[in-house]
PDB file of C-alpha atoms in Angstrom:
ATOM      1  CA  GLN A1364     110.523  93.463  97.482  1.00  0.00           C
ATOM      2  CA  SER A1365     112.423  91.461  94.840  1.00  0.00           C
ATOM      3  CA  VAL A1366     115.634  89.669  95.759  1.00  0.00           C
ATOM      4  CA  LEU A1367     117.248  90.910  92.560  1.00  0.00           C
ATOM      5  CA  THR A1368     117.294  94.653  92.045  1.00  0.00           C
ATOM      6  CA  GLN A1369     116.610  96.204  88.714  1.00  0.00           C
ATOM      7  CA  PRO A1370     115.888  99.869  87.805  1.00  0.00           C
ATOM      8  CA  PRO A1371     112.090 100.405  87.326  1.00  0.00           C
ATOM      9  CA  SER A1372     112.494 102.086  83.918  1.00  0.00           C
ATOM     10  CA  VAL A1373     115.199 102.994  81.451  1.00  0.00           C
ATOM     11  CA  SER A1374     114.763 104.947  78.116  1.00  0.00           C
ATOM     12  CA  ALA A1375     116.940 105.813  75.136  1.00  0.00           C
ATOM     13  CA  ALA A1376     116.237 107.096  71.565  1.00  0.00           C
ATOM     14  CA  PRO A1377     116.052 104.690  68.511  1.00  0.00           C
ATOM     15  CA  GLY A1378     119.430 103.499  67.265  1.00  0.00           C
ATOM     16  CA  GLN A1379     121.069 104.192  70.689  1.00  0.00           C
ATOM     17  CA  LYS A1380     122.267 101.659  73.255  1.00  0.00           C
ATOM     18  CA  VAL A1381     120.766 100.912  76.678  1.00  0.00           C
ATOM     19  CA  THR A1382     121.924  98.884  79.594  1.00  0.00           C
ATOM     20  CA  ILE A1383     119.757  97.274  82.292  1.00  0.00           C
ATOM     21  CA  SER A1384     121.328  96.286  85.626  1.00  0.00           C
ATOM     22  CA  CYS A1385     120.539  93.383  87.831  1.00  0.00           C
ATOM     23  CA  SER A1386     122.025  93.468  91.326  1.00  0.00           C
ATOM     24  CA  GLY A1387     121.953  90.506  93.649  1.00  0.00           C
ATOM     25  CA  SER A1388     124.130  88.869  96.148  1.00  0.00           C
ATOM     26  CA  SER A1389     126.679  85.997  96.537  1.00  0.00           C
ATOM     27  CA  SER A1390     124.029  83.392  96.880  1.00  0.00           C
ATOM     28  CA  ASN A1391     122.238  84.144  93.684  1.00  0.00           C
ATOM     29  CA  VAL A1392     123.912  86.251  90.944  1.00  0.00           C
ATOM     30  CA  GLY A1393     127.263  85.712  92.406  1.00  0.00           C
ATOM     31  CA  SER A1394     127.241  81.992  92.262  1.00  0.00           C
ATOM     32  CA  ASN A1395     124.659  81.086  89.541  1.00  0.00           C
ATOM     33  CA  TYR A1396     123.929  81.701  85.963  1.00  0.00           C
ATOM     34  CA  VAL A1397     121.773  84.613  85.141  1.00  0.00           C
ATOM     35  CA  SER A1398     119.003  84.665  82.478  1.00  0.00           C
ATOM     36  CA  TRP A1399     117.063  87.480  81.076  1.00  0.00           C
ATOM     37  CA  TYR A1400     113.490  87.624  79.738  1.00  0.00           C
ATOM     38  CA  GLN A1401     111.505  90.085  77.579  1.00  0.00           C
ATOM     39  CA  GLN A1402     107.848  90.567  78.079  1.00  0.00           C
ATOM     40  CA  PHE A1403     105.361  92.413  75.942  1.00  0.00           C
ATOM     41  CA  PRO A1404     102.054  93.500  77.453  1.00  0.00           C
ATOM     42  CA  GLY A1405      99.585  90.612  77.291  1.00  0.00           C
ATOM     43  CA  THR A1406     102.098  87.992  76.414  1.00  0.00           C
ATOM     44  CA  ALA A1407     104.305  85.315  78.053  1.00  0.00           C
ATOM     45  CA  PRO A1408     107.880  86.137  78.811  1.00  0.00           C
ATOM     46  CA  LYS A1409     110.456  85.147  76.232  1.00  0.00           C
ATOM     47  CA  LEU A1410     114.085  84.045  76.993  1.00  0.00           C
ATOM     48  CA  LEU A1411     116.682  86.613  75.709  1.00  0.00           C
ATOM     49  CA  ILE A1412     119.845  85.632  77.409  1.00  0.00           C
ATOM     50  CA  TYR A1413     120.897  82.461  79.349  1.00  0.00           C
ATOM     51  CA  ASP A1414     124.087  81.398  81.153  1.00  0.00           C
ATOM     52  CA  ASN A1415     124.922  85.027  81.767  1.00  0.00           C
ATOM     53  CA  ASN A1416     125.872  85.786  78.141  1.00  0.00           C
ATOM     54  CA  LYS A1417     124.390  83.189  75.696  1.00  0.00           C
ATOM     55  CA  ARG A1418     121.683  83.928  73.193  1.00  0.00           C
ATOM     56  CA  PRO A1419     119.030  81.420  72.226  1.00  0.00           C
ATOM     57  CA  SER A1420     118.631  80.621  68.561  1.00  0.00           C
ATOM     58  CA  GLY A1421     116.707  83.521  66.887  1.00  0.00           C
ATOM     59  CA  ILE A1422     117.699  86.320  69.381  1.00  0.00           C
ATOM     60  CA  PRO A1423     119.632  88.992  67.487  1.00  0.00           C
ATOM     61  CA  ASP A1424     123.069  89.873  68.517  1.00  0.00           C
ATOM     62  CA  ARG A1425     121.744  93.338  69.378  1.00  0.00           C
ATOM     63  CA  PHE A1426     121.114  91.797  72.690  1.00  0.00           C
ATOM     64  CA  SER A1427     123.998  90.888  75.062  1.00  0.00           C
ATOM     65  CA  GLY A1428     124.451  89.825  78.545  1.00  0.00           C
ATOM     66  CA  SER A1429     127.351  90.063  81.035  1.00  0.00           C
ATOM     67  CA  LYS A1430     128.042  89.428  84.676  1.00  0.00           C
ATOM     68  CA  SER A1431     130.611  90.704  87.166  1.00  0.00           C
ATOM     69  CA  GLY A1432     130.512  89.634  90.769  1.00  0.00           C
ATOM     70  CA  THR A1433     127.029  90.040  92.011  1.00  0.00           C
ATOM     71  CA  SER A1434     125.621  92.167  89.254  1.00  0.00           C
ATOM     72  CA  ALA A1435     124.489  91.269  85.813  1.00  0.00           C
ATOM     73  CA  THR A1436     123.800  93.613  82.813  1.00  0.00           C
ATOM     74  CA  LEU A1437     121.578  93.377  79.826  1.00  0.00           C
ATOM     75  CA  GLY A1438     122.684  95.467  76.782  1.00  0.00           C
ATOM     76  CA  ILE A1439     120.622  96.339  73.837  1.00  0.00           C
ATOM     77  CA  THR A1440     122.209  98.104  70.941  1.00  0.00           C
ATOM     78  CA  GLY A1441     120.590  99.662  67.925  1.00  0.00           C
ATOM     79  CA  LEU A1442     117.370 100.375  69.793  1.00  0.00           C
ATOM     80  CA  GLN A1443     114.081  99.876  67.852  1.00  0.00           C
ATOM     81  CA  THR A1444     110.580 100.875  68.907  1.00  0.00           C
ATOM     82  CA  GLY A1445     109.670  97.235  68.804  1.00  0.00           C
ATOM     83  CA  ASP A1446     112.061  96.702  71.793  1.00  0.00           C
ATOM     84  CA  GLU A1447     109.650  98.652  74.099  1.00  0.00           C
ATOM     85  CA  ALA A1448     108.816  95.882  76.677  1.00  0.00           C
ATOM     86  CA  ASP A1449     109.432  94.844  80.251  1.00  0.00           C
ATOM     87  CA  TYR A1450     112.743  93.009  80.864  1.00  0.00           C
ATOM     88  CA  TYR A1451     113.294  90.626  83.809  1.00  0.00           C
ATOM     89  CA  CYS A1452     116.593  89.081  85.123  1.00  0.00           C
ATOM     90  CA  GLY A1453     116.338  85.801  86.935  1.00  0.00           C
ATOM     91  CA  THR A1454     118.596  83.228  88.690  1.00  0.00           C
ATOM     92  CA  TRP A1455     118.665  80.529  91.205  1.00  0.00           C
ATOM     93  CA  ASP A1456     119.399  81.515  94.926  1.00  0.00           C
ATOM     94  CA  SER A1457     121.412  78.706  96.621  1.00  0.00           C
ATOM     95  CA  SER A1458     120.538  79.894 100.125  1.00  0.00           C
ATOM     96  CA  LEU A1459     116.873  80.126  99.588  1.00  0.00           C
ATOM     97  CA  SER A1460     116.839  76.980  97.384  1.00  0.00           C
ATOM     98  CA  ALA A1461     114.447  78.923  95.081  1.00  0.00           C
ATOM     99  CA  GLY A1462     114.302  80.833  91.744  1.00  0.00           C
ATOM    100  CA  VAL A1463     114.364  84.537  91.997  1.00  0.00           C
ATOM    101  CA  PHE A1464     113.489  87.342  89.653  1.00  0.00           C
ATOM    102  CA  GLY A1465     114.202  90.997  89.459  1.00  0.00           C
ATOM    103  CA  GLY A1466     111.271  93.414  89.663  1.00  0.00           C
ATOM    104  CA  GLY A1467     111.526  94.145  85.968  1.00  0.00           C
ATOM    105  CA  THR A1468     112.630  97.087  84.032  1.00  0.00           C
ATOM    106  CA  LYS A1469     110.333  98.928  81.597  1.00  0.00           C
ATOM    107  CA  LEU A1470     112.168 100.059  78.413  1.00  0.00           C
ATOM    108  CA  THR A1471     111.002 103.070  76.514  1.00  0.00           C
ATOM    109  CA  VAL A1472     112.316 103.898  73.147  1.00  0.00           C
ATOM    110  CA  LEU A1473     111.763 107.610  72.795  1.00  0.00           C
TER     111      LEU A1473
ATOM    112  CA  GLU B1138     106.403  72.626  67.647  1.00  0.00           C
ATOM    113  CA  VAL B1139     107.421  72.791  71.372  1.00  0.00           C
ATOM    114  CA  GLN B1140     104.344  73.968  73.212  1.00  0.00           C
ATOM    115  CA  LEU B1141     103.026  74.257  76.816  1.00  0.00           C
ATOM    116  CA  VAL B1142      99.346  74.730  77.489  1.00  0.00           C
ATOM    117  CA  GLU B1143      98.021  75.564  80.926  1.00  0.00           C
ATOM    118  CA  SER B1144      94.537  74.978  82.305  1.00  0.00           C
ATOM    119  CA  GLY B1145      92.547  74.901  85.520  1.00  0.00           C
ATOM    120  CA  GLY B1146      92.483  78.624  86.334  1.00  0.00           C
ATOM    121  CA  VAL B1147      89.207  79.786  87.774  1.00  0.00           C
ATOM    122  CA  VAL B1148      87.668  82.087  90.396  1.00  0.00           C
ATOM    123  CA  VAL B1149      87.827  80.461  93.916  1.00  0.00           C
ATOM    124  CA  GLN B1150      87.067  81.662  97.298  1.00  0.00           C
ATOM    125  CA  PRO B1151      89.816  82.342 100.070  1.00  0.00           C
ATOM    126  CA  GLY B1152      90.655  79.038 101.625  1.00  0.00           C
ATOM    127  CA  GLY B1153      89.819  77.104  98.667  1.00  0.00           C
ATOM    128  CA  SER B1154      91.766  74.573  96.506  1.00  0.00           C
ATOM    129  CA  LEU B1155      92.559  74.410  92.827  1.00  0.00           C
ATOM    130  CA  ARG B1156      94.662  72.081  90.629  1.00  0.00           C
ATOM    131  CA  LEU B1157      96.424  73.652  87.617  1.00  0.00           C
ATOM    132  CA  SER B1158      97.654  71.493  84.759  1.00  0.00           C
ATOM    133  CA  CYS B1159     100.189  72.077  81.954  1.00  0.00           C
ATOM    134  CA  ALA B1160     100.159  69.911  78.910  1.00  0.00           C
ATOM    135  CA  ALA B1161     103.471  69.584  77.017  1.00  0.00           C
ATOM    136  CA  SER B1162     104.201  68.660  73.542  1.00  0.00           C
ATOM    137  CA  GLY B1163     106.876  68.668  70.880  1.00  0.00           C
ATOM    138  CA  PHE B1164     109.852  67.789  73.300  1.00  0.00           C
ATOM    139  CA  THR B1165     110.683  64.827  75.415  1.00  0.00           C
ATOM    140  CA  PHE B1166     108.989  65.959  78.615  1.00  0.00           C
ATOM    141  CA  ASP B1167     110.656  63.666  81.071  1.00  0.00           C
ATOM    142  CA  ASP B1168     114.228  64.989  80.026  1.00  0.00           C
ATOM    143  CA  TYR B1169     113.455  68.428  81.586  1.00  0.00           C
ATOM    144  CA  THR B1170     113.075  70.312  84.828  1.00  0.00           C
ATOM    145  CA  MET B1171     109.715  72.179  84.794  1.00  0.00           C
ATOM    146  CA  HIS B1172     108.631  75.355  86.554  1.00  0.00           C
ATOM    147  CA  TRP B1173     105.549  77.287  87.662  1.00  0.00           C
ATOM    148  CA  VAL B1174     105.957  81.129  87.566  1.00  0.00           C
ATOM    149  CA  ARG B1175     103.117  83.616  88.428  1.00  0.00           C
ATOM    150  CA  GLN B1176     102.420  87.213  87.674  1.00  0.00           C
ATOM    151  CA  ALA B1177      99.991  89.181  89.745  1.00  0.00           C
ATOM    152  CA  PRO B1178      97.898  91.716  87.851  1.00  0.00           C
ATOM    153  CA  GLY B1179     100.163  94.752  86.960  1.00  0.00           C
ATOM    154  CA  LYS B1180     103.008  93.109  88.863  1.00  0.00           C
ATOM    155  CA  GLY B1181     106.438  91.476  88.010  1.00  0.00           C
ATOM    156  CA  LEU B1182     107.246  87.763  87.596  1.00  0.00           C
ATOM    157  CA  GLU B1183     107.378  85.563  90.812  1.00  0.00           C
ATOM    158  CA  TRP B1184     108.941  82.099  90.619  1.00  0.00           C
ATOM    159  CA  VAL B1185     106.606  79.613  92.335  1.00  0.00           C
ATOM    160  CA  SER B1186     108.008  76.032  92.145  1.00  0.00           C
ATOM    161  CA  LEU B1187     110.037  73.556  90.130  1.00  0.00           C
ATOM    162  CA  SER B1188     110.096  69.776  89.649  1.00  0.00           C
ATOM    163  CA  SER B1189     113.122  67.888  88.491  1.00  0.00           C
ATOM    164  CA  TRP B1190     112.627  65.580  85.540  1.00  0.00           C
ATOM    165  CA  ASP B1191     111.779  62.627  87.709  1.00  0.00           C
ATOM    166  CA  GLY B1192     109.661  64.503  90.236  1.00  0.00           C
ATOM    167  CA  VAL B1193     112.090  63.647  93.011  1.00  0.00           C
ATOM    168  CA  ARG B1194     113.406  67.054  93.485  1.00  0.00           C
ATOM    169  CA  THR B1195     110.948  69.725  94.210  1.00  0.00           C
ATOM    170  CA  HIS B1196     111.351  73.399  95.394  1.00  0.00           C
ATOM    171  CA  TYR B1197     108.918  76.129  96.409  1.00  0.00           C
ATOM    172  CA  ALA B1198     108.940  79.834  97.114  1.00  0.00           C
ATOM    173  CA  ASP B1199     108.447  80.632 100.651  1.00  0.00           C
ATOM    174  CA  SER B1200     105.180  82.366  99.886  1.00  0.00           C
ATOM    175  CA  VAL B1201     103.551  79.106  98.795  1.00  0.00           C
ATOM    176  CA  LYS B1202     105.569  76.416 100.755  1.00  0.00           C
ATOM    177  CA  GLY B1203     103.288  74.191 102.665  1.00  0.00           C
ATOM    178  CA  ARG B1204     100.109  75.163 100.592  1.00  0.00           C
ATOM    179  CA  PHE B1205     101.105  74.318  97.037  1.00  0.00           C
ATOM    180  CA  THR B1206     102.356  70.899  95.748  1.00  0.00           C
ATOM    181  CA  ILE B1207     104.000  70.377  92.231  1.00  0.00           C
ATOM    182  CA  SER B1208     103.842  67.104  90.503  1.00  0.00           C
ATOM    183  CA  ARG B1209     104.171  65.682  87.081  1.00  0.00           C
ATOM    184  CA  GLY B1210     102.925  62.779  85.145  1.00  0.00           C
ATOM    185  CA  ASN B1211     105.683  61.928  82.533  1.00  0.00           C
ATOM    186  CA  SER B1212     103.563  59.316  80.932  1.00  0.00           C
ATOM    187  CA  LYS B1213     100.988  61.967  80.204  1.00  0.00           C
ATOM    188  CA  ASN B1214     103.457  64.780  79.457  1.00  0.00           C
ATOM    189  CA  SER B1215     101.839  66.897  82.102  1.00  0.00           C
ATOM    190  CA  LEU B1216     102.866  69.216  84.938  1.00  0.00           C
ATOM    191  CA  TYR B1217     100.573  69.994  87.852  1.00  0.00           C
ATOM    192  CA  LEU B1218     100.205  72.479  90.598  1.00  0.00           C
ATOM    193  CA  GLN B1219      97.891  71.584  93.536  1.00  0.00           C
ATOM    194  CA  MET B1220      97.089  74.866  95.265  1.00  0.00           C
ATOM    195  CA  ASN B1221      95.503  74.632  98.782  1.00  0.00           C
ATOM    196  CA  SER B1222      94.595  77.284 101.385  1.00  0.00           C
ATOM    197  CA  LEU B1223      94.353  79.884  98.714  1.00  0.00           C
ATOM    198  CA  ARG B1224      94.664  83.526  99.601  1.00  0.00           C
ATOM    199  CA  THR B1225      93.707  86.696  97.835  1.00  0.00           C
ATOM    200  CA  GLU B1226      97.507  87.302  97.267  1.00  0.00           C
ATOM    201  CA  ASP B1227      97.627  84.151  95.054  1.00  0.00           C
ATOM    202  CA  THR B1228      95.604  85.980  92.388  1.00  0.00           C
ATOM    203  CA  ALA B1229      97.689  85.837  89.302  1.00  0.00           C
ATOM    204  CA  LEU B1230      98.478  84.558  85.833  1.00  0.00           C
ATOM    205  CA  TYR B1231     100.176  81.250  86.316  1.00  0.00           C
ATOM    206  CA  TYR B1232     102.684  80.185  83.700  1.00  0.00           C
ATOM    207  CA  CYS B1233     104.234  76.806  83.100  1.00  0.00           C
ATOM    208  CA  ALA B1234     107.825  76.834  81.830  1.00  0.00           C
ATOM    209  CA  LYS B1235     110.385  74.438  80.669  1.00  0.00           C
ATOM    210  CA  ALA B1236     113.967  74.680  81.921  1.00  0.00           C
ATOM    211  CA  LEU B1237     116.918  74.809  79.678  1.00  0.00           C
ATOM    212  CA  PRO B1238     118.706  71.505  78.908  1.00  0.00           C
ATOM    213  CA  ALA B1239     120.624  69.980  81.898  1.00  0.00           C
ATOM    214  CA  ARG B1240     119.907  73.068  83.950  1.00  0.00           C
ATOM    215  CA  LEU B1241     117.842  73.485  87.092  1.00  0.00           C
ATOM    216  CA  TYR B1242     116.913  77.241  86.263  1.00  0.00           C
ATOM    217  CA  GLY B1243     116.486  79.257  83.256  1.00  0.00           C
ATOM    218  CA  MET B1244     113.268  78.781  81.260  1.00  0.00           C
ATOM    219  CA  ASP B1245     113.355  78.551  77.403  1.00  0.00           C
ATOM    220  CA  VAL B1246     109.769  77.770  76.729  1.00  0.00           C
ATOM    221  CA  TRP B1247     106.747  79.368  78.324  1.00  0.00           C
ATOM    222  CA  GLY B1248     103.030  78.670  78.077  1.00  0.00           C
ATOM    223  CA  GLN B1249     100.441  81.455  77.706  1.00  0.00           C
ATOM    224  CA  GLY B1250      99.230  81.152  81.274  1.00  0.00           C
ATOM    225  CA  THR B1251      96.077  80.409  83.131  1.00  0.00           C
ATOM    226  CA  THR B1252      94.427  82.924  85.435  1.00  0.00           C
ATOM    227  CA  VAL B1253      93.661  82.202  89.068  1.00  0.00           C
ATOM    228  CA  THR B1254      91.443  84.644  90.894  1.00  0.00           C
ATOM    229  CA  VAL B1255      90.994  84.295  94.691  1.00  0.00           C
ATOM    230  CA  SER B1256      88.061  86.345  95.793  1.00  0.00           C
ATOM    231  CA  SER B1257      85.034  86.056  97.857  1.00  0.00           C
TER     232      SER B1257
END
């Protein structure tokens, strides 16, 4: 059971928009920066969003992040079949003094 | 090119020990916090441990606390994970990851991982 809660799967058609939620508590999402990672099968995770809403160099602006209270959201617009992957949120938990990840969300582009 | 290369993963019996290594290149290693993250077969990411730039501050997941020890050799640009009293549930792909600048958490560079299998 992950500390952060994500939906197991989401789906949308090419060109559409999808959001992935990440729910936590006051000791993690509520008080620390959230980052988002994209992982394709058989490859290492890749940083998509950091500090709740910042994109590393090279990440297209189709990817966005936001946070409100104890929940964070990853948004992806203009969906492409190449976006099919697993997406994870992560942050620091100040009570646990440990890093925490969500259980991951599998994105299917129909 | 910024790169992390893990090594040391093998098949080990329950109760055994193992030391993973992560060789860093392309950045000033001793400027950054470093992490170990693992992924069991078919499962999600699990944070394991971190070491501050100087090795003074370390943190562990409850699942490995007291059994795993993170360390670093800044003169060798290397991160280590000593794993003792291994359990079958420690079977996973272990990733080394670099933290974002001036941050404890948030990983911007990942290695390709090394596989640890705990089995009799």
